mmCIF file of C-alpha atoms and ligand atoms in Angstrom:
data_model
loop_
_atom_site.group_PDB
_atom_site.id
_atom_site.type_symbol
_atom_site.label_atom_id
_atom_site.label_comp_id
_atom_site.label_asym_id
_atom_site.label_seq_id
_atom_site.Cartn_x
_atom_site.Cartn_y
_atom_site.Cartn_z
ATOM 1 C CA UNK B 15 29.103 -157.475 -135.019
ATOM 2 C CA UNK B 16 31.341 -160.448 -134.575
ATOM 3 C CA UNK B 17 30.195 -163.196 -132.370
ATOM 4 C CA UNK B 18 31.674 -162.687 -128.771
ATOM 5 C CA UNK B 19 33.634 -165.518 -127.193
ATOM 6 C CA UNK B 20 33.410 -168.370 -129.163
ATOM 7 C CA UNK B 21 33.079 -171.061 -125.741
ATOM 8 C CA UNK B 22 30.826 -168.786 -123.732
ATOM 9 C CA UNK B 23 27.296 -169.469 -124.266
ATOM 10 C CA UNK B 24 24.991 -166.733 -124.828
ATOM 11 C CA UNK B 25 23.453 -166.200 -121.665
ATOM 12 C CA UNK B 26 27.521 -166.148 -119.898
ATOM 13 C CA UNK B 27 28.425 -163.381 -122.766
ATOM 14 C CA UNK B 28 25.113 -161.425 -121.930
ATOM 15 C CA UNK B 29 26.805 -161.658 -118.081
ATOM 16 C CA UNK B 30 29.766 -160.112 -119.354
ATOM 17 C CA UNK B 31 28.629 -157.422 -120.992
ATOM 18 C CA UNK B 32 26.127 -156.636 -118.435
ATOM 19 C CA UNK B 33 28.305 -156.265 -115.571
ATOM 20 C CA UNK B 34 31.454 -154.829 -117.418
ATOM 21 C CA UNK B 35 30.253 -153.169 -120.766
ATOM 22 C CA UNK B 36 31.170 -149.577 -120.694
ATOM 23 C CA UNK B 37 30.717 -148.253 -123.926
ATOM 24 C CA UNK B 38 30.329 -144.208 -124.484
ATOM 25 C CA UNK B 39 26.961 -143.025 -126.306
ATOM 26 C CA UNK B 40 28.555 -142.507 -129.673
ATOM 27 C CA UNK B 41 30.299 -145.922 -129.670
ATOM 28 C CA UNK B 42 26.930 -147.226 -128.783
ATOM 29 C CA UNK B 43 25.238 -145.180 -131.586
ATOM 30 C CA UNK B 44 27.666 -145.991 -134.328
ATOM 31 C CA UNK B 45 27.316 -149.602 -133.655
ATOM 32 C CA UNK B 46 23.888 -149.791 -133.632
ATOM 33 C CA UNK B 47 23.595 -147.890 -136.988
ATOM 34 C CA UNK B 48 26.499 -150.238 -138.373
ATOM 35 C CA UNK B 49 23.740 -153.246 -137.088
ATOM 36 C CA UNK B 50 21.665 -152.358 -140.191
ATOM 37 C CA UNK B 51 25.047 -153.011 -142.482
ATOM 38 C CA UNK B 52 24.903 -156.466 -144.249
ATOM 39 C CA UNK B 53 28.430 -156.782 -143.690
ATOM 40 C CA UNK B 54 28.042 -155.693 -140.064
ATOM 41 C CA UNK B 55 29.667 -159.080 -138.901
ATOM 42 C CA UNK B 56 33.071 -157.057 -139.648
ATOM 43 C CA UNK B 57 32.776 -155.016 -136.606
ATOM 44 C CA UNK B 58 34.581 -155.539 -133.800
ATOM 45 C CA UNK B 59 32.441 -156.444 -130.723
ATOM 46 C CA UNK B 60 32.060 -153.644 -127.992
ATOM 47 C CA UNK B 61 34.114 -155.952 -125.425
ATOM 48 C CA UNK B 62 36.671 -156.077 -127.870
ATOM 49 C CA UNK B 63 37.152 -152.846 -127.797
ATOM 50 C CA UNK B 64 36.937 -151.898 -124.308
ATOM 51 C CA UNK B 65 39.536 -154.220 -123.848
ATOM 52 C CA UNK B 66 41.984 -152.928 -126.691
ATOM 53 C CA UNK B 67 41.019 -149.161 -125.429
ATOM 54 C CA UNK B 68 42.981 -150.910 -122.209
ATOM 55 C CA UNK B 69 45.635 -151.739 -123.926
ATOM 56 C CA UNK B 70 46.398 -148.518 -125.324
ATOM 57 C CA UNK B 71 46.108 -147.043 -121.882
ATOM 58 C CA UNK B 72 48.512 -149.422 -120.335
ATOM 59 C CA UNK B 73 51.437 -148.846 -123.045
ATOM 60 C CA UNK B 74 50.382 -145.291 -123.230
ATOM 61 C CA UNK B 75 50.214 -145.500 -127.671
ATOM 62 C CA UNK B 76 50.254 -142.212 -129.090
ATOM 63 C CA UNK B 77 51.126 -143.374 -132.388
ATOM 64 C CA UNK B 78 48.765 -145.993 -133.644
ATOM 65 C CA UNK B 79 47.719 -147.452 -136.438
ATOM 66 C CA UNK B 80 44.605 -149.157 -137.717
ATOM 67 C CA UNK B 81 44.336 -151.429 -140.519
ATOM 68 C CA UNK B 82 40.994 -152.128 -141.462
ATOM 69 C CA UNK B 83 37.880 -149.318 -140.581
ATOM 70 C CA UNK B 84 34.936 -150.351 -142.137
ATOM 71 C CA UNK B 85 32.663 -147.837 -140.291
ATOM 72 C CA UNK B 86 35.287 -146.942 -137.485
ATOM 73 C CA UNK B 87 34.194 -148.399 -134.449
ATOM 74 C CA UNK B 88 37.495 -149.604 -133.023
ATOM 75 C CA UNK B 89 39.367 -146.482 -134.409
ATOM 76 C CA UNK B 90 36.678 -144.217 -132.399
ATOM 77 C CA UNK B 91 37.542 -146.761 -129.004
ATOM 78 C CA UNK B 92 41.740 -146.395 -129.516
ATOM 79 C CA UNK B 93 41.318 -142.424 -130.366
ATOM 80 C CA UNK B 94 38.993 -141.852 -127.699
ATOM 81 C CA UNK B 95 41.735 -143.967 -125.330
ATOM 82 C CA UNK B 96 44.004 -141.660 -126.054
ATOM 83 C CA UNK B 97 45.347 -138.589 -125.025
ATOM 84 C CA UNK B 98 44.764 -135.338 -127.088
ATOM 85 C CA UNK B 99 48.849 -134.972 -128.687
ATOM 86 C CA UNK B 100 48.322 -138.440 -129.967
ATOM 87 C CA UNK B 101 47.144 -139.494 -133.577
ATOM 88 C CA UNK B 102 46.111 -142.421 -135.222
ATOM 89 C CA UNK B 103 46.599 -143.369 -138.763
ATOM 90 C CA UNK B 104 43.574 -145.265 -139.540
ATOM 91 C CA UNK B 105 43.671 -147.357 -143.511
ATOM 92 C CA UNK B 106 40.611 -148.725 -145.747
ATOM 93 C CA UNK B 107 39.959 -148.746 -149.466
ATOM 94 C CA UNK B 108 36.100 -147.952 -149.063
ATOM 95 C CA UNK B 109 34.845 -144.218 -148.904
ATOM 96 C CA UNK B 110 31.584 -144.756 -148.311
ATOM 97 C CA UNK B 111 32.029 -146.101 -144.596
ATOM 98 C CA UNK B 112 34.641 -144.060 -144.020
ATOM 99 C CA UNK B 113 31.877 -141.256 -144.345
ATOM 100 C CA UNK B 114 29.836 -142.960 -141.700
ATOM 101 C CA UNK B 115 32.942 -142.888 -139.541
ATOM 102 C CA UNK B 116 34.020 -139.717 -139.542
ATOM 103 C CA UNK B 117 30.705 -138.325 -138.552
ATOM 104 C CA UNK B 118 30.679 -140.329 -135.684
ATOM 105 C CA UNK B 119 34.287 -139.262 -135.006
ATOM 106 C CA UNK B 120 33.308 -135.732 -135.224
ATOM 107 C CA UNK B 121 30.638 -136.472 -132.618
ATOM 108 C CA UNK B 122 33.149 -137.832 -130.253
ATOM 109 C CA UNK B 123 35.856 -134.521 -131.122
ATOM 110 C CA UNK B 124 38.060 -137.059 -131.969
ATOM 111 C CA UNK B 125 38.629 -136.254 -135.086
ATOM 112 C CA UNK B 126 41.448 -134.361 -135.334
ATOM 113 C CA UNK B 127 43.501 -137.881 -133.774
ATOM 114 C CA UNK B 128 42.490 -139.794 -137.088
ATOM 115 C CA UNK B 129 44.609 -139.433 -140.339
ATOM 116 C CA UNK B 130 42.549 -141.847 -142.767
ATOM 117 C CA UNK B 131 44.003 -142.826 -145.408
ATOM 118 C CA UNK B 132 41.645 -143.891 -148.384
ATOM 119 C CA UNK B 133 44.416 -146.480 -150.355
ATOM 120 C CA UNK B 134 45.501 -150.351 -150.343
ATOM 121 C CA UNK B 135 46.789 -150.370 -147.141
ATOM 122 C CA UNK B 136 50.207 -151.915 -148.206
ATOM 123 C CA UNK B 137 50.867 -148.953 -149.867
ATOM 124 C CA UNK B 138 50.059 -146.314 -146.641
ATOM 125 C CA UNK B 139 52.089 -148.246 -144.916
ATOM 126 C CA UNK B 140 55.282 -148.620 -147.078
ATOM 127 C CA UNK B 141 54.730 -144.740 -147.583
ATOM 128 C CA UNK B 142 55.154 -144.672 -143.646
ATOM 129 C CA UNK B 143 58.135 -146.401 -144.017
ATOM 130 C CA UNK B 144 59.755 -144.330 -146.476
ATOM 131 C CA UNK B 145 59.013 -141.246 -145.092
ATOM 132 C CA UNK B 146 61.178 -142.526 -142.405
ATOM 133 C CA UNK B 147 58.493 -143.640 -139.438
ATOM 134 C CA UNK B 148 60.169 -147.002 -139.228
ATOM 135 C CA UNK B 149 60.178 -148.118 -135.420
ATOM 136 C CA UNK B 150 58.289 -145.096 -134.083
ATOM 137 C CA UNK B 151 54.840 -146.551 -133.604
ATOM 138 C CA UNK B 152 53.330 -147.814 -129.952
ATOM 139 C CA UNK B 153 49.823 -149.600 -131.428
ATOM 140 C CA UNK B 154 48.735 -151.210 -134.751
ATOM 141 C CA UNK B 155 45.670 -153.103 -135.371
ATOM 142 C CA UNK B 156 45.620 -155.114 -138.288
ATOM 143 C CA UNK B 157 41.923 -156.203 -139.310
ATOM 144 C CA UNK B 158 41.262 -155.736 -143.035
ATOM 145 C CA UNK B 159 41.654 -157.939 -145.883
ATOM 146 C CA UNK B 160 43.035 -161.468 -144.516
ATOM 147 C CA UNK B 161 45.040 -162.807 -147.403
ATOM 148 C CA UNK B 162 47.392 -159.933 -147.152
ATOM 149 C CA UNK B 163 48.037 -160.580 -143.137
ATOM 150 C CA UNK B 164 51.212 -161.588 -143.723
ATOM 151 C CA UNK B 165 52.500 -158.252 -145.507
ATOM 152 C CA UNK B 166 50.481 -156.448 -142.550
ATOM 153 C CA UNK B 167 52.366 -158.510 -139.995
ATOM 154 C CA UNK B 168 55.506 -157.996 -141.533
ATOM 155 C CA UNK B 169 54.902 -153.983 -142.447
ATOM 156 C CA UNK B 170 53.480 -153.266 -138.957
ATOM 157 C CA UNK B 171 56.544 -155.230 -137.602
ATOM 158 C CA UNK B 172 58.714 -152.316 -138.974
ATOM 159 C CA UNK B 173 56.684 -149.417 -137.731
ATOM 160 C CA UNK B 174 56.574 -150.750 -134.307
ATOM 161 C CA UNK B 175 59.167 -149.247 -131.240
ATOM 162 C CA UNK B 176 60.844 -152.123 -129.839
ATOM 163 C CA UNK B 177 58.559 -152.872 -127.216
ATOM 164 C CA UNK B 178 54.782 -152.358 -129.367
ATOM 165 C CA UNK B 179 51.783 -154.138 -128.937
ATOM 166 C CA UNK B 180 50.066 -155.369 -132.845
ATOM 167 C CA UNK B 181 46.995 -156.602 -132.160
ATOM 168 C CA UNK B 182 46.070 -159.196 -134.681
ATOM 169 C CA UNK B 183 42.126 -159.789 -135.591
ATOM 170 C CA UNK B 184 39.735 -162.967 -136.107
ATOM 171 C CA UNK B 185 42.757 -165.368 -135.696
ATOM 172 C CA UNK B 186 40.167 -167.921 -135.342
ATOM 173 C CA UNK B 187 37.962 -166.949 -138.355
ATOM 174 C CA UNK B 188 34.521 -168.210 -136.941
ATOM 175 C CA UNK B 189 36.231 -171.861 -136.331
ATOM 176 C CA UNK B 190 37.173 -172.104 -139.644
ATOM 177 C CA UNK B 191 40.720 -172.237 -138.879
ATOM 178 C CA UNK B 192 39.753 -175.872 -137.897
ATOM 179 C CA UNK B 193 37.667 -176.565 -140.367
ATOM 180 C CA UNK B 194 36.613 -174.578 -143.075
ATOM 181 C CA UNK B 195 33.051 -176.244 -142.991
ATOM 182 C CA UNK B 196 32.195 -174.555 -139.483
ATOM 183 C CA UNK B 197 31.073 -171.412 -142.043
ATOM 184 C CA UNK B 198 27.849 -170.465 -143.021
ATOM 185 C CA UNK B 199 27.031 -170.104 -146.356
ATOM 186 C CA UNK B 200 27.741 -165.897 -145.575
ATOM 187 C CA UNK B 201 30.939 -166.275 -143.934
ATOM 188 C CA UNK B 202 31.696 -168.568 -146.921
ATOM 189 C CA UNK B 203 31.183 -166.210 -149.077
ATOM 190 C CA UNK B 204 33.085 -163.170 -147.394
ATOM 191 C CA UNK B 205 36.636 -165.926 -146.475
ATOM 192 C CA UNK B 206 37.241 -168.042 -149.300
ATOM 193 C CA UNK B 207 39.779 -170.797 -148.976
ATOM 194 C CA UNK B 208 43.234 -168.454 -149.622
ATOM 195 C CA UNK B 209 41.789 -166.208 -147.135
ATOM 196 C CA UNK B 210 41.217 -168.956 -144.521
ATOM 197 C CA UNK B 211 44.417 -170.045 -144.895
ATOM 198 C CA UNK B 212 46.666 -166.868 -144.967
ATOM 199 C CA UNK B 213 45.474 -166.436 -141.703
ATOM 200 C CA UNK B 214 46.401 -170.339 -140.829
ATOM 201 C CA UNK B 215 49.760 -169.342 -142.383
ATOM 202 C CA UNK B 216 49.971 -166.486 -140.102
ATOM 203 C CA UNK B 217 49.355 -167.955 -136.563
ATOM 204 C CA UNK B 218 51.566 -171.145 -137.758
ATOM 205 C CA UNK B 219 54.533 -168.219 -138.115
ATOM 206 C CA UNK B 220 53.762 -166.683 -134.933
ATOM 207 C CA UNK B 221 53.932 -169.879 -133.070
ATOM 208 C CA UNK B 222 57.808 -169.540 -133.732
ATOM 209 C CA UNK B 223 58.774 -165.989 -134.148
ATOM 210 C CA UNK B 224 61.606 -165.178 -131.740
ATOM 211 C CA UNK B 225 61.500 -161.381 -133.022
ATOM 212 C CA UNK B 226 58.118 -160.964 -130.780
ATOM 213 C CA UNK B 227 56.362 -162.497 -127.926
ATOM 214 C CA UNK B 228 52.829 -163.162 -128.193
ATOM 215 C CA UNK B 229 49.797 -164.448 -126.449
ATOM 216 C CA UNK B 230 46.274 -165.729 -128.323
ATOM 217 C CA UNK B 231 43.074 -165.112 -126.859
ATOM 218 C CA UNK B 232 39.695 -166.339 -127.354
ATOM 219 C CA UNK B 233 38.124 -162.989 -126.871
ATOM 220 C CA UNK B 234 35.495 -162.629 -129.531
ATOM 221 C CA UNK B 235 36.496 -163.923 -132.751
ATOM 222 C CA UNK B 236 39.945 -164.999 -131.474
ATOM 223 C CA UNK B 237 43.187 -162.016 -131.317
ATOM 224 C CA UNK B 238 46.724 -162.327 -131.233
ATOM 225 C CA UNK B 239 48.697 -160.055 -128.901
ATOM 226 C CA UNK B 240 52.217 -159.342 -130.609
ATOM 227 C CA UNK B 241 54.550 -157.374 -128.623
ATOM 228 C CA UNK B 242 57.722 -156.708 -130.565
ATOM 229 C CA UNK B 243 61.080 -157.554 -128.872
ATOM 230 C CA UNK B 244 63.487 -154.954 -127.891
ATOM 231 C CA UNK B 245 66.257 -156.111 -129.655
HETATM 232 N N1 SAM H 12 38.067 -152.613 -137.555
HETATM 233 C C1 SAM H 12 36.747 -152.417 -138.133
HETATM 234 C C2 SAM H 12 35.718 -152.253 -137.035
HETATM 235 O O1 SAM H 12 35.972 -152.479 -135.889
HETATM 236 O O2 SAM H 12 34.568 -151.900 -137.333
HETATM 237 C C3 SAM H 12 36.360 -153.534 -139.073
HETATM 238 C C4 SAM H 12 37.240 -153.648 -140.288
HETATM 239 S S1 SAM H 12 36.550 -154.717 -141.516
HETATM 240 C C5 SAM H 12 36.718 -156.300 -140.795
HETATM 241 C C6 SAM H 12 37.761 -154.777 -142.784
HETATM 242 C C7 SAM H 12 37.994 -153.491 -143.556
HETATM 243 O O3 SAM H 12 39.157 -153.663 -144.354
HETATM 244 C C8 SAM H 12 36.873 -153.085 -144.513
HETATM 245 O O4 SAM H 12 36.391 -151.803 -144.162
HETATM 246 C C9 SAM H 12 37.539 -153.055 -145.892
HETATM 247 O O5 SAM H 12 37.106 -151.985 -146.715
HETATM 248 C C10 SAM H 12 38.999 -152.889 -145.518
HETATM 249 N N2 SAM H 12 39.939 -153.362 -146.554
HETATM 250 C C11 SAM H 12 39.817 -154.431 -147.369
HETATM 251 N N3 SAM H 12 40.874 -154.519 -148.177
HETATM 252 C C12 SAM H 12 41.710 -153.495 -147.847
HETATM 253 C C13 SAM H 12 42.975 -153.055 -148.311
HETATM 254 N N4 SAM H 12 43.620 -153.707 -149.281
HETATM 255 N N5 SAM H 12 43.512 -151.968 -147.745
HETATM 256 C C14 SAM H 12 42.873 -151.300 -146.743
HETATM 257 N N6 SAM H 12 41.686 -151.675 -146.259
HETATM 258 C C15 SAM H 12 41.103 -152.760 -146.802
HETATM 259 CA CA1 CA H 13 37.610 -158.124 -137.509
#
């Protein structure tokens, strides 16, 4: 699991989650078997995903996409957020989480909401494209493979209805936005330099993208909000 708030310290996140954690049985199930993963650190933190199960329910998304699975933690919180005429399509490279996620999506009957898509995700979503989805998306959740943010970014950009909320992960990469050095030798291992960097790239863009408005939050390991403009 990623580390929660980067400024809180541990006993103020322990706060938080005891007095406004709500997190369903199989969410809490599928996290703690994703615990014994030794890349676990890729999942999203339960708080995280409360909070982007919000979001779905605020703009109503019933077209959403998530880049990134691993073993489909925050693809179980967005289905489960949404109603049952909705689907997500949810994009990895790696089969063998994607089996541990779609037990646990079967548990939760939301499978049937979740098209996954077992290809570079570049490719599912220029097929999207083509097949004429452009601008008919309410959700996407980029969170895979960092030194291809940018093509996400720009990709999701297109599949987004004037008016959708991207929510971009680990904008502050453990610190190492900052300083590369912040990493432990793990994290080193998992970002190297061109990944660090693509997502420097990225947020640097953001800053000044008059297509979208945007707000970035220190909730767990830093997101971007990215609402697309109307016109
Ligand atoms: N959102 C997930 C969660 O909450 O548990 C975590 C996703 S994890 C940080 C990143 C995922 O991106 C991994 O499962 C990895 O297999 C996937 N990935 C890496 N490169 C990819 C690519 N080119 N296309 C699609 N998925 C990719
Ligand atoms: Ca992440």
């Amino acid at each position: 699991m990623e580390k929660g708030n980067l400024d809180l310290i541990d006993n103020m996140y322990q706060y938080v989650l005891a007095s406004s954690l709500r997190e369903s049985g199989v969410l809490n199930r599928l996290r703690i078997e994703t615990e014994k993963d030794p890349a676990a650190i890729m999942q999203i933190p339960p708080e995280q995903g409360q909070f982007m199960a919000l979001l779905v329910k605020l703009i109503g998304a019933k077209r959403t996409i998530e880049i990134g699975v691993y073993t489909g933690y925050s693809t179980l919180c967005v289905a489960q957020a949404m109603p049952s005429d909705s689907y997500t399509i949810a994009c990895d490279v790696n089969e063998e989480w994607a089996t541990i996620a779609k037990r646990y999506w079967k548990e939760a009957e939301v499978e049937s909401k979740i098209d996954l898509r077992i290809a570079p995700a570049i490719e599912t979503l220029k097929s999207l494209l083509e097949n004429g989805q452009g601008e008919s998306y309410d959700f996407v959740f980029i969170d895979a493979d960092k030194e291809n943010y940018d093509n996400y970014y720009e990709l999701s950009l297109k599949l987004l209805r004037p008016g959708g909320l991207m929510v971009i992960d680990n904008v502050l990469l453990f610190g190492a936005v900052i300083d590369s050095n912040l990493l432990d030798d793990k994290l080193k291992v998992m970002l190297p330099e061109n990944s660090i960097q693509a997502v420097r790239d990225l947020n640097s863009k953001l800053k000044n993208d008059n297509r979208v408005d945007i707000s970035m939050l220190q909730i767990a390991d830093g997101i971007t909000l990215v609402r697309k403009n109307q016109t």
